[in-house]
Short mmCIF file of C-alpha atoms in Angstrom, two decimals:
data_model
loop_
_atom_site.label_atom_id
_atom_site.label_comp_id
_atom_site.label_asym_id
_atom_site.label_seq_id
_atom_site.Cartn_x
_atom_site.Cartn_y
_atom_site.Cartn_z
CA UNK A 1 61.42 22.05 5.63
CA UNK A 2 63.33 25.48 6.06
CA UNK A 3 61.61 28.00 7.38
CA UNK A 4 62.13 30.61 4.61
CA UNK A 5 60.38 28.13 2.35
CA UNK A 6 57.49 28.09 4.42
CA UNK A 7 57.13 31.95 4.61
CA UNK A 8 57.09 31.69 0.83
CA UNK A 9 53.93 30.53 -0.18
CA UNK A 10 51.67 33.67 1.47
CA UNK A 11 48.55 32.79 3.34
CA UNK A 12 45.39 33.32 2.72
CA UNK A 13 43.08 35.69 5.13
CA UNK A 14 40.63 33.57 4.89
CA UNK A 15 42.16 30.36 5.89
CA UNK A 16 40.54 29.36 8.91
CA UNK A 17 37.38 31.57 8.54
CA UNK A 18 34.74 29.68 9.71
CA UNK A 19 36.50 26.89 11.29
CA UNK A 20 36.99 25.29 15.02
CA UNK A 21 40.29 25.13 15.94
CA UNK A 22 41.40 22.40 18.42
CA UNK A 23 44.37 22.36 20.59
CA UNK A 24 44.65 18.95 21.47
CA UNK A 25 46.27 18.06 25.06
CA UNK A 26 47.76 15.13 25.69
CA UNK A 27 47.02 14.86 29.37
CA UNK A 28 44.20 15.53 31.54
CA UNK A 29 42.93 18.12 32.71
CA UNK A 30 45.02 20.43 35.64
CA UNK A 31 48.77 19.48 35.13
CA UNK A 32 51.51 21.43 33.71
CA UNK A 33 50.68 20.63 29.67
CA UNK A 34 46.96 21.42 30.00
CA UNK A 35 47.74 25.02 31.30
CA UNK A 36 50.27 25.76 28.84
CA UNK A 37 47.86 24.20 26.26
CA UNK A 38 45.32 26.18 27.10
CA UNK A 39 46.50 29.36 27.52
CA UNK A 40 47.75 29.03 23.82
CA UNK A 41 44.13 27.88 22.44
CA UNK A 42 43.11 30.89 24.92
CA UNK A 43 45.11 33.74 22.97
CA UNK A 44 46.08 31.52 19.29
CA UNK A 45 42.51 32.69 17.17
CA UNK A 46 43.01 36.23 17.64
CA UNK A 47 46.46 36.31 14.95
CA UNK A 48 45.39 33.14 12.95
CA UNK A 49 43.65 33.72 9.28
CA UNK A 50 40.37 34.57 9.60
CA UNK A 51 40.13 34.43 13.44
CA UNK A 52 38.38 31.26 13.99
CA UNK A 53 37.01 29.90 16.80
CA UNK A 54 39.95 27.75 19.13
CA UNK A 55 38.87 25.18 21.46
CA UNK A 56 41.25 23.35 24.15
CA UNK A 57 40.47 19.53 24.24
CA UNK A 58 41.92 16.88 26.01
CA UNK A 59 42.81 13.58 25.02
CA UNK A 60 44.61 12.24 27.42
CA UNK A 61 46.12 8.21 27.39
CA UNK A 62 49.79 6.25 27.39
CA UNK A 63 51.61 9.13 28.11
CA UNK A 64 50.47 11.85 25.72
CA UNK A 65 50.91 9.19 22.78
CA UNK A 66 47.65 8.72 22.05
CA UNK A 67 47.13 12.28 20.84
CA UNK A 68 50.43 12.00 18.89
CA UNK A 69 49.02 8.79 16.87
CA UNK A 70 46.16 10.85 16.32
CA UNK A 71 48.10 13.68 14.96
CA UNK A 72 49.85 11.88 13.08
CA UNK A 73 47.42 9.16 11.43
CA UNK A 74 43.68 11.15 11.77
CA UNK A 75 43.98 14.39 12.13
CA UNK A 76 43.00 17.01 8.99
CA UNK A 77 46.14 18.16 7.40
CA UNK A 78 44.86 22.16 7.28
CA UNK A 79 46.40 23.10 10.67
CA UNK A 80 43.00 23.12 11.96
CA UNK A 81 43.95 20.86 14.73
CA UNK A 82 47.73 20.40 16.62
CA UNK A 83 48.87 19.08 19.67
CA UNK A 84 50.84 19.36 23.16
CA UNK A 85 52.35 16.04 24.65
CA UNK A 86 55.44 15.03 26.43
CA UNK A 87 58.73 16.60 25.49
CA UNK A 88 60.20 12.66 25.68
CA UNK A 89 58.04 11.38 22.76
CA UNK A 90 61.10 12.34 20.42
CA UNK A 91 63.78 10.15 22.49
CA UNK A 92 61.31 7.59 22.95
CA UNK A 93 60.62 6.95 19.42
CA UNK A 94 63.58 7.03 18.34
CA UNK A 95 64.90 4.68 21.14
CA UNK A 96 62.32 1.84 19.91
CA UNK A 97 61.58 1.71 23.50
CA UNK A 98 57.91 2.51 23.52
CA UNK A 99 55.73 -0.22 21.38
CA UNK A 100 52.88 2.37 20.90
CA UNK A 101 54.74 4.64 18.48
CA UNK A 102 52.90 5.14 15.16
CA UNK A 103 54.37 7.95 14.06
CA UNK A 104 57.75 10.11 13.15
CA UNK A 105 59.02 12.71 14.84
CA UNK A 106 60.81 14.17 11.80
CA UNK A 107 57.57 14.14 9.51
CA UNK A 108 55.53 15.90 12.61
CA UNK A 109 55.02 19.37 11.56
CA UNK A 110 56.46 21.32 15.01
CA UNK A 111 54.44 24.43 15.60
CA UNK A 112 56.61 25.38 18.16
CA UNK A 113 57.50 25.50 21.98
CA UNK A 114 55.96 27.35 24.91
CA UNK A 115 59.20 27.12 27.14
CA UNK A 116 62.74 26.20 26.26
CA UNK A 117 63.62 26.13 29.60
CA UNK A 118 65.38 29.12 30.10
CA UNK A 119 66.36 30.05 33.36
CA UNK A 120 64.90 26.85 34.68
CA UNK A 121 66.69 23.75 35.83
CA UNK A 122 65.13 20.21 36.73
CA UNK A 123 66.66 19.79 40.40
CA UNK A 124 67.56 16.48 42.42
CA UNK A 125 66.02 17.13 45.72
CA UNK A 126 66.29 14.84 49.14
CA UNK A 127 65.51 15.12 52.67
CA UNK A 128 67.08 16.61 54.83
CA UNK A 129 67.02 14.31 57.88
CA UNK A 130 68.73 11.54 55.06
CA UNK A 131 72.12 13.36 56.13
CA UNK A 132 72.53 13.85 51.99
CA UNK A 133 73.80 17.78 51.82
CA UNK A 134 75.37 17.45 48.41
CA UNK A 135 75.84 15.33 45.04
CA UNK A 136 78.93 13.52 47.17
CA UNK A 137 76.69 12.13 50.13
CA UNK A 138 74.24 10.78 47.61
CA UNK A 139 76.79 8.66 45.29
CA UNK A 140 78.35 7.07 49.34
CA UNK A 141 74.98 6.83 51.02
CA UNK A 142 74.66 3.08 51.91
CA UNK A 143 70.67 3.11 52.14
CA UNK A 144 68.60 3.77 48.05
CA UNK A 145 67.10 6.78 48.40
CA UNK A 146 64.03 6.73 47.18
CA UNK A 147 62.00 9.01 44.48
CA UNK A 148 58.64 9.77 44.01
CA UNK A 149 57.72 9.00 40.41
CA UNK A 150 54.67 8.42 38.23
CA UNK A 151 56.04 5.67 35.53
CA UNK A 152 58.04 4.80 32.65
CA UNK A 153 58.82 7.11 29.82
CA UNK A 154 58.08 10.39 32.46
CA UNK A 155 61.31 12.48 33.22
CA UNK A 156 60.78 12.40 36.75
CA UNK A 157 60.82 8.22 36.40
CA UNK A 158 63.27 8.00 33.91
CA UNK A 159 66.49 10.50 34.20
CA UNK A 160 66.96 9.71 37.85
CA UNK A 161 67.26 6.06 36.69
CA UNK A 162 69.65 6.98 33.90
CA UNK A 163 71.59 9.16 36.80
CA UNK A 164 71.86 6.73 38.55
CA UNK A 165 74.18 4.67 35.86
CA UNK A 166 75.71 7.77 34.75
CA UNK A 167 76.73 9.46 37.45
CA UNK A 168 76.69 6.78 40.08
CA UNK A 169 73.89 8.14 42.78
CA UNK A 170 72.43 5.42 45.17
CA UNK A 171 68.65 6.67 43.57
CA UNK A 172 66.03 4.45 42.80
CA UNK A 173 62.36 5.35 41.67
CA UNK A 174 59.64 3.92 43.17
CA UNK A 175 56.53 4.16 40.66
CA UNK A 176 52.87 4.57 40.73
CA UNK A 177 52.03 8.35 41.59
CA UNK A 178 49.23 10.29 40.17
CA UNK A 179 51.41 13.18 39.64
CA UNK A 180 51.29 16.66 41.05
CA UNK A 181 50.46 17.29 44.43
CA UNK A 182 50.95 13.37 46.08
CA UNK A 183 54.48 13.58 44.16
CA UNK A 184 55.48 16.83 46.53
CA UNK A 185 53.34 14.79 49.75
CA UNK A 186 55.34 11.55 48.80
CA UNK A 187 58.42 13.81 50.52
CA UNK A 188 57.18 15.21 52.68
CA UNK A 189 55.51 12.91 54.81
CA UNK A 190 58.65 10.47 54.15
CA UNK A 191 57.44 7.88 51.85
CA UNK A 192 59.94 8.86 49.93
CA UNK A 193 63.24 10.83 50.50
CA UNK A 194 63.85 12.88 46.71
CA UNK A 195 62.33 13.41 43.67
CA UNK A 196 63.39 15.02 40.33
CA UNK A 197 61.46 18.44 39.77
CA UNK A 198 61.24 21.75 38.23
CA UNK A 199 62.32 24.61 39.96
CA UNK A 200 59.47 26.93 38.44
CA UNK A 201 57.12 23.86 39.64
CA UNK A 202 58.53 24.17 43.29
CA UNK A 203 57.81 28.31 43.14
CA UNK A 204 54.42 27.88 42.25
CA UNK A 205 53.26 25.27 44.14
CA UNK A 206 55.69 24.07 46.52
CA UNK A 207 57.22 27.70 47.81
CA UNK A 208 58.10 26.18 51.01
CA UNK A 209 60.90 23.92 49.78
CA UNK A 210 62.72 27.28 49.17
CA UNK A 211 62.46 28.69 52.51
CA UNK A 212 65.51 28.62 55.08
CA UNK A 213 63.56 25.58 56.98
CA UNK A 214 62.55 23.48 54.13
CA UNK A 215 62.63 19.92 54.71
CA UNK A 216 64.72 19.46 51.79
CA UNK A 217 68.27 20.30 50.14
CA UNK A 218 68.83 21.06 46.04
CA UNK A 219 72.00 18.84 45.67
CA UNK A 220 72.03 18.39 41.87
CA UNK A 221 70.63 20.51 38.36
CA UNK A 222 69.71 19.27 35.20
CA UNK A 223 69.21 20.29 31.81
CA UNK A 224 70.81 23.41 32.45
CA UNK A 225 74.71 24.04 31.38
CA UNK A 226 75.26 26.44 34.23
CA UNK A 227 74.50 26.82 37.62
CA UNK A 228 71.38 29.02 38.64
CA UNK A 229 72.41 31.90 40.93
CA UNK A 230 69.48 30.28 43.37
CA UNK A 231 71.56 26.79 43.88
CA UNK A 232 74.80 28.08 43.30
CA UNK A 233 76.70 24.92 45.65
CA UNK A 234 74.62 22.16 43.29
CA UNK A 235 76.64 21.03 40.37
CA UNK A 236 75.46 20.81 37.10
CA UNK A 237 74.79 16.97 35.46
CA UNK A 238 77.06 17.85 32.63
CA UNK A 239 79.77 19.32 34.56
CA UNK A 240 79.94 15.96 37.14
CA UNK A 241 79.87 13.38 33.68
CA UNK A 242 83.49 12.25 33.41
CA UNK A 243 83.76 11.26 29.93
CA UNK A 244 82.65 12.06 26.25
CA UNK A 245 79.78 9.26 26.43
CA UNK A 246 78.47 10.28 29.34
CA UNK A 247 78.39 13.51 28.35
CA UNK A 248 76.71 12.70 24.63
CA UNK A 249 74.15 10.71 27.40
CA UNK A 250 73.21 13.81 29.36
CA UNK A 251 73.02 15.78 25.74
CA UNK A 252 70.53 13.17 24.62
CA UNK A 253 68.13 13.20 27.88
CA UNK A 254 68.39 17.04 28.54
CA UNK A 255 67.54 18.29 24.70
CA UNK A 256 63.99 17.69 25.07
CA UNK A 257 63.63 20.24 27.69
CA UNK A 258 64.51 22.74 25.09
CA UNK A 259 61.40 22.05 23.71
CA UNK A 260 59.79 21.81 27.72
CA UNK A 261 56.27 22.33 25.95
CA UNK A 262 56.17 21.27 22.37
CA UNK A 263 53.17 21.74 19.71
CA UNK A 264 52.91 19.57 16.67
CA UNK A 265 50.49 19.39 13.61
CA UNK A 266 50.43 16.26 11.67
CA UNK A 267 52.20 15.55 8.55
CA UNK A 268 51.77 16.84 5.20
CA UNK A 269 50.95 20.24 6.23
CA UNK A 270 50.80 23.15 3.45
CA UNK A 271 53.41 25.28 3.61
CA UNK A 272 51.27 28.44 4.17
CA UNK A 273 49.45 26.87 7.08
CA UNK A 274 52.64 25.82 8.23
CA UNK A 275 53.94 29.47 8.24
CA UNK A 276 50.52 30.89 9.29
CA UNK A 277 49.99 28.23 12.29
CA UNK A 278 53.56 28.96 13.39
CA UNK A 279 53.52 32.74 12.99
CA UNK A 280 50.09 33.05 15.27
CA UNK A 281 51.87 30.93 17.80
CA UNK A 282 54.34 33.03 17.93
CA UNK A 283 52.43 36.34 18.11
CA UNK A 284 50.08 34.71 20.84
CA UNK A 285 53.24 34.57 22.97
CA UNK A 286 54.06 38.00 22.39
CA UNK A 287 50.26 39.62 22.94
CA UNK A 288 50.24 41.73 26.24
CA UNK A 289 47.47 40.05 27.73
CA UNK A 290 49.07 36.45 27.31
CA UNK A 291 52.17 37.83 29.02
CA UNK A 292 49.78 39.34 32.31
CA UNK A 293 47.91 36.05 32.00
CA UNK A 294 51.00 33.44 31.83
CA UNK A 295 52.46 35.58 34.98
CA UNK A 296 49.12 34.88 37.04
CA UNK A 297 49.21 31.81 36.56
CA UNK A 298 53.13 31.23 37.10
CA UNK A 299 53.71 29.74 34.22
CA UNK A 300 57.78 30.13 32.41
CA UNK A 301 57.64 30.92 28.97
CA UNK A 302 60.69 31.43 26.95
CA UNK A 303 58.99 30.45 23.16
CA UNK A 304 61.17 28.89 20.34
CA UNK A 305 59.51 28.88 16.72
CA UNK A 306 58.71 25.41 14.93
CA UNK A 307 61.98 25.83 12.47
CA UNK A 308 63.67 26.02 16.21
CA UNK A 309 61.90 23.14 17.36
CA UNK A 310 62.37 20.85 14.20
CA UNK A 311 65.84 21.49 13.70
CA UNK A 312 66.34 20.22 17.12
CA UNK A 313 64.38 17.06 16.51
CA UNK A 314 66.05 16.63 13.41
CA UNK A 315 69.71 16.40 15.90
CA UNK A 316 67.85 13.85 17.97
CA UNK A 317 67.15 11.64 15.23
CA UNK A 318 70.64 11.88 14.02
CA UNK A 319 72.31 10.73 17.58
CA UNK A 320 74.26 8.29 17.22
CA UNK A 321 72.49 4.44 17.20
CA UNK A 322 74.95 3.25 20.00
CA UNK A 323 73.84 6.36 22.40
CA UNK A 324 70.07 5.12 21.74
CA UNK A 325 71.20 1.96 23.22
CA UNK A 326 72.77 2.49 25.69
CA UNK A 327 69.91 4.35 27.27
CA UNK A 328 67.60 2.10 25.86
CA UNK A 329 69.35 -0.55 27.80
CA UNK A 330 69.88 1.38 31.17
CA UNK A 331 66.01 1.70 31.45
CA UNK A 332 65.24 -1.97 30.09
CA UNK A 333 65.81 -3.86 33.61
CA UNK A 334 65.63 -0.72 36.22
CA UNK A 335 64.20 -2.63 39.27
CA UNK A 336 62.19 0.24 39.45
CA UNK A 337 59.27 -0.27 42.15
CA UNK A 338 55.83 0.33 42.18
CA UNK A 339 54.27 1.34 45.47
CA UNK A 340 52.14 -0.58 47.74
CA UNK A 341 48.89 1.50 48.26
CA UNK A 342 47.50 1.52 51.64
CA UNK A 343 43.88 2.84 50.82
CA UNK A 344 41.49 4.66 53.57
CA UNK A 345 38.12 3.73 52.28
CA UNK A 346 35.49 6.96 54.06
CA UNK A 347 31.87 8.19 53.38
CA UNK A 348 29.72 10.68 52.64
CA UNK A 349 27.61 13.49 50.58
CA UNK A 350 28.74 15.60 47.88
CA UNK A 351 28.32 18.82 49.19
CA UNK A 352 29.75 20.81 45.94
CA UNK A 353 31.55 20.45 43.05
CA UNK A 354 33.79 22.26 40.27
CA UNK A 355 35.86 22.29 37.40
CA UNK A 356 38.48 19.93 36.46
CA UNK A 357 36.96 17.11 38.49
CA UNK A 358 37.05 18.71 41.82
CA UNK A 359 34.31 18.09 44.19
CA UNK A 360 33.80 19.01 48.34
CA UNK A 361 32.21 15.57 50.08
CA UNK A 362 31.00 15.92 53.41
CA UNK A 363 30.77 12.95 56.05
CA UNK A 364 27.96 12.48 59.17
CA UNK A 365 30.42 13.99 61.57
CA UNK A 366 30.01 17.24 59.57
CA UNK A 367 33.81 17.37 58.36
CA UNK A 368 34.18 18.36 55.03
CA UNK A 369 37.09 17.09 52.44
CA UNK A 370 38.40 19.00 49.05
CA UNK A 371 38.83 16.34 46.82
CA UNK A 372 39.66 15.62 43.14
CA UNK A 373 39.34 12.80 40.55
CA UNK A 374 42.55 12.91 38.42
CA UNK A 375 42.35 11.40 34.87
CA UNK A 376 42.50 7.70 34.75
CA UNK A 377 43.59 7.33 37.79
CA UNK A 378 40.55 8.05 39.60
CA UNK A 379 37.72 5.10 39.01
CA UNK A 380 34.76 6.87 38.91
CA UNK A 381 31.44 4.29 39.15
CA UNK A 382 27.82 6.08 39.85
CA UNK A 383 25.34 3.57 40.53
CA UNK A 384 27.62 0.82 39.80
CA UNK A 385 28.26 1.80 36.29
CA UNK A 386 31.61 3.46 35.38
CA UNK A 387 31.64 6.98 34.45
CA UNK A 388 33.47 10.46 34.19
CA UNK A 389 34.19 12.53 36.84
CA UNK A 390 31.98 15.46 35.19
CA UNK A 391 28.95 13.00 35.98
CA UNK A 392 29.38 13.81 39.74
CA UNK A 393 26.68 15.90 41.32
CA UNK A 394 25.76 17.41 44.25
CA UNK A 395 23.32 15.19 46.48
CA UNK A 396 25.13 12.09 45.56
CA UNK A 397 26.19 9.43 48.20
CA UNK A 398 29.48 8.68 47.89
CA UNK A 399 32.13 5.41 49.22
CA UNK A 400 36.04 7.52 48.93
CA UNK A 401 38.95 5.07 48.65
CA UNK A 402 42.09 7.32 49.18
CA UNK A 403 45.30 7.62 50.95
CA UNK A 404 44.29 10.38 53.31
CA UNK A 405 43.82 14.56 53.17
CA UNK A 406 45.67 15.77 49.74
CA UNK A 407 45.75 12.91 48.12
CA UNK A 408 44.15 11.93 45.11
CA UNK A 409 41.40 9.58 45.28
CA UNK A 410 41.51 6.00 43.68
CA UNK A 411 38.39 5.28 43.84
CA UNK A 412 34.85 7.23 44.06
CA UNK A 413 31.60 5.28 43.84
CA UNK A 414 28.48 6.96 44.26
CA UNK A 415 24.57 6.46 44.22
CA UNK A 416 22.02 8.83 43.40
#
């Protein structure tokens, strides 16, 4: 659908009057997609018809496709409800490669992108004391290096793996992280020697990586056509690949972070909700107090409109098969890893807790220890029955399976 023939059919100023608006998340809460998610639910009502009431919820599960197949199958048609998930889901479905796909991307109605990743890159980083200084040393290094990852069908498991094929690096992924936090702690205590990260992820909340002693070098940048003044002796992906498939390869895995933070209503959307829904998404980008708000919390914006975003999903889908299966095929036997969990079981009271599943437990000795249950990751069971994290209360005796301070817990099960 063109985007002049959306802005043809005028919308009502009534539209949403009344109505809750839900921006669905497809992750929980804390990470990258829940801030942007919620910032636009935060700012979104204010240029919508009829200024309704917007509510963030999450509905996190298999990678953000869960809310997708909701989107796509449940959800109203009125643009009172839309979505943010993974930036992959496009290449996925169209790769076959995920068996939970009930949907298409091309009949998704895109609402547009927070970020289209400009001035960002997604950097190969390694350890220092590996002896890799550039792309060079990691292609002849005789030992893997290992990255932190969190599993299949995330960018940080998958285009290191496809990297590895493409541009011959001796990478491998080893699996299993929470995300976050114990992906950054993965390197730096040297359970791992690299990962694959975003440089406006390092600023905010990895800063020291950039200093003169960080423990780490930048040796390669993707999804970025030129260098960035900051890394100016690591080589682009696309200016290493040697040949035209190669090439069409790294085109295919870097155009979803064009659309870094994609919205998407379901199908079948009117054409003046389309327009209206896309318009307010827009203008909530462009609203003063966003702008102070997205810069306190560090996050890069650099919007792109739904037309934008749907005419670039609409080049995905016509990639050629043969491209789709060749990655398809790279990722179908990876002899990826998953880690071996060594967990410190320790107890104690719950001295405090907060938002977004945080919570302060403090043991006999009198040492206290920030903590925080993370999605499904965290098994939450109070008095032997399973439950949320939000169920936790101050009071509570509490048995803490975890891999030690900053890590994310595995496993909390308390009594009242």
């Amino acid at each position: 659908v063109s985007s002049l023939a959306l802005t043809s059919t005028p919308a009502s100023a009534e539209m949403f009057s009344g109505k809750t608006v839900r921006v669905l998340i497809g992750y929980a809460a804390g990470g990258g997609y829940d801030r942007y998610g919620r910032q636009v639910a935060r700012h979104i009502g204010k240029y919508l018809p009829g200024k309704p009431n917007v509510v963030a919820v999450n509905m996190p599960g298999a990678g953000s496709y869960k809310v997708v197949n909701y989107i796509y199958n449940t959800a109203p048609k009125d643009g009172s409800e839309f979505a943010i998930f993974a930036r992959s889901v496009p290449i996925l479905a169209f790769s076959g490669k995920f068996d939970k796909t009930r949907f298409d991307p091309l009949k998704l109605t895109w609402i547009g992108t927070s970020s289209s990743y400009k001035g960002e890159a997604y950097l190969v980083v390694v350890r220092k004391d590996t002896g890799v200084k550039n792309i060079e040393d990691l292609r002849k290094i005789k030992k893997t290096v290992m990255f932190s990852a969190t599993a299949f069908g995330s960018d940080g498991t998958d285009v290191p793996i496809v990297l590895r094929d493409v541009l011959g690096l001796n990478v491998q992924a080893l699996r299993g992280y929470p995300g976050g936090n114990s992906l950054y702690l993965a390197v730096d205590r040297g359970e791992t020697q690299g990962r694959m990260v975003g440089y406006a992820s390092v600023k905010t909340a990895h800063p020291g990586w950039l200093k003169s002693d960080s423990p780490i070098n930048v040796v390669l940048q993707f999804a970025t056509r030129e260098r960035l003044s900051a890394f100016p002796n690591a080589p682009t992906a696309y200016e290493l690949a040697s040949n035209d498939a190669d090439r069409a390869l790294i085109d295919l895995l870097e155009a979803p972070f064009y659309m870094a933070r994609p919205f998407a209503g379901p199908p079948g959307m009117p054409a003046a909700n389309t327009s209206a829904v896309r318009a307010a998404f827009m203008a909530a980008h462009e609203d003063p107090v966003y702008k102070k708000e997205a810069k306190k919390l560090r996050l890069l914006t650099s919007p792109q409109d739904g037309a934008t975003v749907q005419n670039l999903v609409a080049k995905l889908g016509q990639m050629s098969p043969d491209l789709y299966a060749r990655y398809t095929k790279i990722l179908k036997n990876p002899d990826s890893p998953v880690r071996v969990i060594k967990w410190v079981e320790f107890s104690g009271k719950i001295a405090k807790t907060g938002k977004k599943g945080r919570f302060v437990v403090k043991t006999a000795d009198g040492k206290s220890h920030k903590l925080r249950a993370r999605g499904s990751y965290t098994k939450v069971k109070i008095d032997g029955k399973k439950a949320k994290s939000k169920a936790l209360k101050k009071g509570m005796s509490c048995n803490i399976w975890w891999e030690g301070p900053k890590t994310t817990p595995g496993r909390v099960e308390c009594t009242n």
